[in-house]
Amino acid sequence: MPEPIERSREVVEMATANEAATVVESSPSQGLADSEFRQLQAQLRDRWRSTDDFDTHEHHIVVVPSLSLDQEELFKIEGVNHYEERLLFSLIRLRNPKTRMVYVTSQPLHPSIVDYYLELLPGIPSSHARERLTLFAAYDGSRKPLSQKLLERPRLLERLRRAVNPQIAYMTCYNSTPWERELSLALGLPLLALDPDLLHWGTKSGSREIFKRCGIPHPIGSELVFDEQALATVTAEVWEQDPSLRRIVIKLNQGFSGEGNAILQLGPLAAVAPGSASHRDRADAILAAFSTLSFQCRTETWVHFSTKVPELGAIAEAFVEGDHKESPSVQGRITPLGEVEILSTHDQELGGPDGQIFLGCSFPARPGYRLAIQEMGQRIGQELARQGALERYGVDFIAVAKGDPSAPEWDLQAIEINLRKGGTTHPLMAMKMLTEGHFHQADGLFYTKQEQVRYYHASDNLQKPHYRGLLPSDLMDIIVTKQLHFNSISGVGAAFHLMGCLSEHGKVGLTCIGTSPDHAREIYDQVVAALDESTVG
């Protein structure tokens, strides 16, 4: 493992552990690397173009869809080794006739999956796009981030360098960590992603700090801590701030998709509630009650979860109660020019024992709060830009209905910021690829090239045991026979991703585009019915 990688990882981990307040002395070689990285990043202003633009200039793009997240947490997601496929919608860039793309994966992609995406490209022969696409694989299915695998293969790195013109190329990724920064330096390419030194702003504690700075409503919560006793103490303090709380969420500071969340039920602790016992007795009782936490991942236990607290840190936060709750999110982008753009809003579909795990989403968010979360997302994006952030960000909210059920007012609470591409990124990329349309921030709707409004319902988690054994070609046979595949003339239908998951895990992702929210959901239900009919019995 190259020494500079370890050194840069330590800097970020220590900064995160101390809320980015500790200045870590770096070596002269690390200082030179930081200077080189800043010089590379400055070149993005001239190399980057929006996907909304039809660009006839020559550009080279290296896509490294590395999921550089905590690998132990990541592998709780079934079929996650195929999630590198989700960024294949980046092939939309190949509609520009002089753009060349290099797409790198851990394991080789099946040619039929690649052909599927190329055939979705509007206005250009798939063969023309295919000639400008180069695929590389590390042939490594181990539990390491793809970026790390590439750095461990100097000959593969050399082939990647030779595949692009470094004067007009840049690199993009799923999320940015010291691995991606080191890979950017190794390839000599600017990185269209967050500087890893700013990762703190995408953690649970960093998100709360941004919300506070921007005046965004968010649940009461604790400071970041790194041991069980301290976690029990700050959990007690959160309860003391609001004695009416029924539940408190314990969150790993760098958890994702809700998999790092656990629920503490306060009812069984009534004897030590605020006003009934001392703070110390309350904290001691909470510490003992951690063994009864309800986890969002069905295989998680407190014995294991507690080992992650010293490594990742944790916070305690009030659970937002409500008889009618929604989970909207807003997505934005900070461009290399420093501009903040809102890209989309969604209502998220959540599952798991306490509704904390991301399953899918519908675009756009409900009209009752759509523009409100866009406005808050814009303020958050501007603050992130002031901190130096770049590229995609998303903000998750909880919306609780108040008043008249037929026309409710919504109490909005911001929950967290994600400084990476996420589960709502590729469905929007799919809609843009298929319709050549654009998002209109004034009303929060998406318009096709013909100025028709379109909606979608998407999921990464259509999974049933009887889908196992289906090949991507089988999926296409079923969908085409039922006339559910996306139709470019009508501008409606289904597009698929994660097709590599299907045979082994019975799992596939899809984006269903319709003329209304109900129509999009109807297409989704028709796809499920078609797959069920073809695989059951």
GROMACS .gro file of C-alpha atoms in nm, residues 62-261:
model
  200
   62VAL     CA    1  -1.254   0.902  -1.633
   63VAL     CA    2  -1.540   0.756  -1.426
   64VAL     CA    3  -1.434   0.569  -1.112
   65PRO     CA    4  -1.758   0.458  -0.939
   66SER     CA    5  -1.577   0.356  -0.621
   67LEU     CA    6  -1.798   0.323  -0.313
   68SER     CA    7  -1.528   0.447  -0.077
   69LEU     CA    8  -1.733   0.412   0.238
   70ASP     CA    9  -1.691   0.201   0.550
   71GLN     CA   10  -1.669  -0.141   0.386
   72GLU     CA   11  -1.812  -0.331   0.680
   73GLU     CA   12  -2.118  -0.107   0.685
   74LEU     CA   13  -2.138  -0.110   0.305
   75PHE     CA   14  -2.149  -0.487   0.275
   76LYS     CA   15  -2.467  -0.498   0.480
   77ILE     CA   16  -2.633  -0.403   0.149
   78GLU     CA   17  -2.711  -0.717  -0.048
   79GLY     CA   18  -2.550  -0.718  -0.392
   80VAL     CA   19  -2.345  -0.407  -0.318
   81ASN     CA   20  -2.058  -0.543  -0.530
   82HIS     CA   21  -2.272  -0.452  -0.832
   83TYR     CA   22  -2.348  -0.094  -0.722
   84GLU     CA   23  -2.061   0.037  -0.937
   85GLU     CA   24  -2.309  -0.009  -1.225
   86ARG     CA   25  -2.528   0.276  -1.100
   87LEU     CA   26  -2.306   0.543  -1.256
   88LEU     CA   27  -2.343   0.390  -1.601
   89PHE     CA   28  -2.600   0.661  -1.662
   90SER     CA   29  -2.292   0.886  -1.680
   91LEU     CA   30  -2.269   0.756  -2.036
   92ILE     CA   31  -2.511   1.039  -2.118
   93ARG     CA   32  -2.192   1.242  -2.169
   94LEU     CA   33  -2.126   1.038  -2.484
   95ARG     CA   34  -2.410   1.212  -2.663
   96ASN     CA   35  -2.152   1.487  -2.713
   97PRO     CA   36  -1.978   1.365  -3.033
   98LYS     CA   37  -1.620   1.444  -2.927
   99THR     CA   38  -1.640   1.326  -2.567
  100ARG     CA   39  -1.443   1.015  -2.476
  101MET     CA   40  -1.507   0.824  -2.155
  102VAL     CA   41  -1.311   0.569  -1.955
  103TYR     CA   42  -1.526   0.365  -1.714
  104VAL     CA   43  -1.344   0.156  -1.451
  105THR     CA   44  -1.493  -0.120  -1.236
  106SER     CA   45  -1.373  -0.382  -0.988
  107GLN     CA   46  -1.499  -0.668  -1.204
  108PRO     CA   47  -1.566  -0.664  -1.580
  109LEU     CA   48  -1.909  -0.544  -1.689
  110HIS     CA   49  -2.109  -0.780  -1.906
  111PRO     CA   50  -2.121  -0.644  -2.263
  112SER     CA   51  -2.501  -0.671  -2.276
  113ILE     CA   52  -2.531  -0.434  -1.978
  114VAL     CA   53  -2.306  -0.176  -2.142
  115ASP     CA   54  -2.494  -0.211  -2.474
  116TYR     CA   55  -2.821  -0.150  -2.291
  117TYR     CA   56  -2.708   0.193  -2.170
  118LEU     CA   57  -2.558   0.292  -2.504
  119GLU     CA   58  -2.882   0.208  -2.681
  120LEU     CA   59  -3.068   0.445  -2.446
  121LEU     CA   60  -2.866   0.741  -2.575
  122PRO     CA   61  -3.092   0.964  -2.785
  123GLY     CA   62  -2.984   1.122  -3.110
  124ILE     CA   63  -2.664   0.925  -3.163
  125PRO     CA   64  -2.587   0.574  -3.298
  126SER     CA   65  -2.484   0.342  -3.017
  127SER     CA   66  -2.189   0.224  -3.228
  128HIS     CA   67  -2.057   0.582  -3.246
  129ALA     CA   68  -2.076   0.614  -2.867
  130ARG     CA   69  -1.923   0.268  -2.816
  131GLU     CA   70  -1.612   0.367  -3.011
  132ARG     CA   71  -1.555   0.650  -2.764
  133LEU     CA   72  -1.599   0.435  -2.452
  134THR     CA   73  -1.310   0.242  -2.297
  135LEU     CA   74  -1.374  -0.008  -2.018
  136PHE     CA   75  -1.118  -0.121  -1.763
  137ALA     CA   76  -1.151  -0.363  -1.470
  138ALA     CA   77  -0.928  -0.440  -1.173
  139TYR     CA   78  -1.048  -0.805  -1.166
  140ASP     CA   79  -1.074  -0.776  -0.790
  141GLY     CA   80  -1.396  -0.853  -0.602
  142SER     CA   81  -1.247  -0.800  -0.256
  143ARG     CA   82  -1.389  -0.572   0.010
  144LYS     CA   83  -1.180  -0.271  -0.078
  145PRO     CA   84  -1.282   0.055  -0.244
  146LEU     CA   85  -1.223   0.047  -0.617
  147SER     CA   86  -0.993   0.350  -0.593
  148GLN     CA   87  -0.766   0.161  -0.354
  149LYS     CA   88  -0.761  -0.138  -0.588
  150LEU     CA   89  -0.649   0.086  -0.874
  151LEU     CA   90  -0.371   0.244  -0.668
  152GLU     CA   91  -0.241  -0.104  -0.590
  153ARG     CA   92  -0.208  -0.180  -0.964
  154PRO     CA   93   0.056   0.049  -1.120
  155ARG     CA   94   0.036  -0.118  -1.461
  156LEU     CA   95  -0.339  -0.064  -1.476
  157LEU     CA   96  -0.283   0.299  -1.373
  158GLU     CA   97  -0.042   0.338  -1.663
  159ARG     CA   98  -0.301   0.203  -1.907
  160LEU     CA   99  -0.555   0.450  -1.767
  161ARG     CA  100  -0.310   0.737  -1.819
  162ARG     CA  101  -0.252   0.634  -2.180
  163ALA     CA  102  -0.627   0.614  -2.246
  164VAL     CA  103  -0.687   0.989  -2.206
  165ASN     CA  104  -0.531   1.320  -2.298
  166PRO     CA  105  -0.433   1.470  -1.959
  167GLN     CA  106  -0.465   1.824  -2.101
  168ILE     CA  107  -0.843   1.792  -2.153
  169ALA     CA  108  -0.945   1.517  -1.908
  170TYR     CA  109  -1.089   1.502  -1.557
  171MET     CA  110  -1.195   1.228  -1.319
  172THR     CA  111  -1.533   1.182  -1.151
  173CYS     CA  112  -1.643   0.939  -0.880
  174TYR     CA  113  -1.928   0.828  -0.654
  175ASN     CA  114  -1.785   0.980  -0.336
  176SER     CA  115  -1.456   1.146  -0.255
  177THR     CA  116  -1.208   1.031   0.010
  178PRO     CA  117  -0.827   1.039   0.037
  179TRP     CA  118  -0.825   0.734  -0.193
  180GLU     CA  119  -0.984   0.938  -0.474
  181ARG     CA  120  -0.754   1.233  -0.412
  182GLU     CA  121  -0.451   1.003  -0.429
  183LEU     CA  122  -0.586   0.848  -0.749
  184SER     CA  123  -0.638   1.196  -0.897
  185LEU     CA  124  -0.274   1.275  -0.824
  186ALA     CA  125  -0.154   0.940  -0.959
  187LEU     CA  126  -0.340   0.998  -1.287
  188GLY     CA  127  -0.254   1.368  -1.302
  189LEU     CA  128  -0.622   1.456  -1.351
  190PRO     CA  129  -0.843   1.706  -1.167
  191LEU     CA  130  -1.116   1.547  -0.956
  192LEU     CA  131  -1.476   1.660  -1.006
  193ALA     CA  132  -1.566   1.592  -0.644
  194LEU     CA  133  -1.536   1.720  -0.291
  195ASP     CA  134  -1.191   1.783  -0.147
  196PRO     CA  135  -1.160   1.504   0.113
  197ASP     CA  136  -1.041   1.761   0.368
  198LEU     CA  137  -1.405   1.880   0.374
  199LEU     CA  138  -1.563   1.541   0.445
  200HIS     CA  139  -1.663   1.659   0.792
  201TRP     CA  140  -1.948   1.863   0.645
  202GLY     CA  141  -2.113   1.545   0.520
  203THR     CA  142  -2.112   1.366   0.854
  204LYS     CA  143  -2.403   1.367   1.100
  205SER     CA  144  -2.230   1.616   1.331
  206GLY     CA  145  -2.105   1.833   1.044
  207SER     CA  146  -2.453   1.846   0.893
  208ARG     CA  147  -2.597   1.975   1.219
  209GLU     CA  148  -2.333   2.249   1.227
  210ILE     CA  149  -2.424   2.361   0.873
  211PHE     CA  150  -2.795   2.361   0.961
  212LYS     CA  151  -2.725   2.580   1.261
  213ARG     CA  152  -2.521   2.825   1.056
  214CYS     CA  153  -2.795   2.852   0.792
  215GLY     CA  154  -3.086   2.878   1.037
  216ILE     CA  155  -3.237   2.552   0.909
  217PRO     CA  156  -3.475   2.375   1.152
  218HIS     CA  157  -3.340   2.041   1.271
  219PRO     CA  158  -3.405   1.802   1.562
  220ILE     CA  159  -3.234   1.857   1.895
  221GLY     CA  160  -2.924   1.644   1.924
  222SER     CA  161  -2.585   1.592   2.080
  223GLU     CA  162  -2.223   1.666   2.014
  224LEU     CA  163  -2.003   1.401   1.852
  225VAL     CA  164  -1.858   1.140   2.092
  226PHE     CA  165  -1.635   0.836   2.058
  227ASP     CA  166  -1.711   0.599   2.346
  228GLU     CA  167  -2.013   0.425   2.499
  229GLN     CA  168  -2.013   0.612   2.829
  230ALA     CA  169  -1.997   0.951   2.658
  231LEU     CA  170  -2.272   0.841   2.419
  232ALA     CA  171  -2.496   0.749   2.712
  233THR     CA  172  -2.424   1.086   2.874
  234VAL     CA  173  -2.512   1.294   2.565
  235THR     CA  174  -2.821   1.078   2.503
  236ALA     CA  175  -2.939   1.163   2.853
  237GLU     CA  176  -2.875   1.531   2.779
  238VAL     CA  177  -3.088   1.515   2.464
  239TRP     CA  178  -3.372   1.363   2.666
  240GLU     CA  179  -3.334   1.633   2.927
  241GLN     CA  180  -3.374   1.902   2.659
  242ASP     CA  181  -3.716   1.755   2.573
  243PRO     CA  182  -3.860   1.526   2.844
  244SER     CA  183  -4.158   1.448   2.617
  245LEU     CA  184  -3.941   1.244   2.378
  246ARG     CA  185  -4.052   0.887   2.318
  247ARG     CA  186  -3.753   0.773   2.112
  248ILE     CA  187  -3.395   0.883   2.043
  249VAL     CA  188  -3.192   0.789   1.736
  250ILE     CA  189  -2.832   0.680   1.785
  251LYS     CA  190  -2.637   0.753   1.467
  252LEU     CA  191  -2.290   0.655   1.358
  253ASN     CA  192  -2.134   0.980   1.243
  254GLN     CA  193  -2.036   0.836   0.904
  255GLY     CA  194  -2.325   0.594   0.855
  256PHE     CA  195  -2.523   0.591   0.530
  257SER     CA  196  -2.859   0.474   0.388
  258GLY     CA  197  -2.989   0.450   0.746
  259GLU     CA  198  -2.781   0.137   0.806
  260GLY     CA  199  -2.582   0.316   1.079
  261ASN     CA  200  -2.890   0.418   1.278
   0.00000   0.00000   0.00000
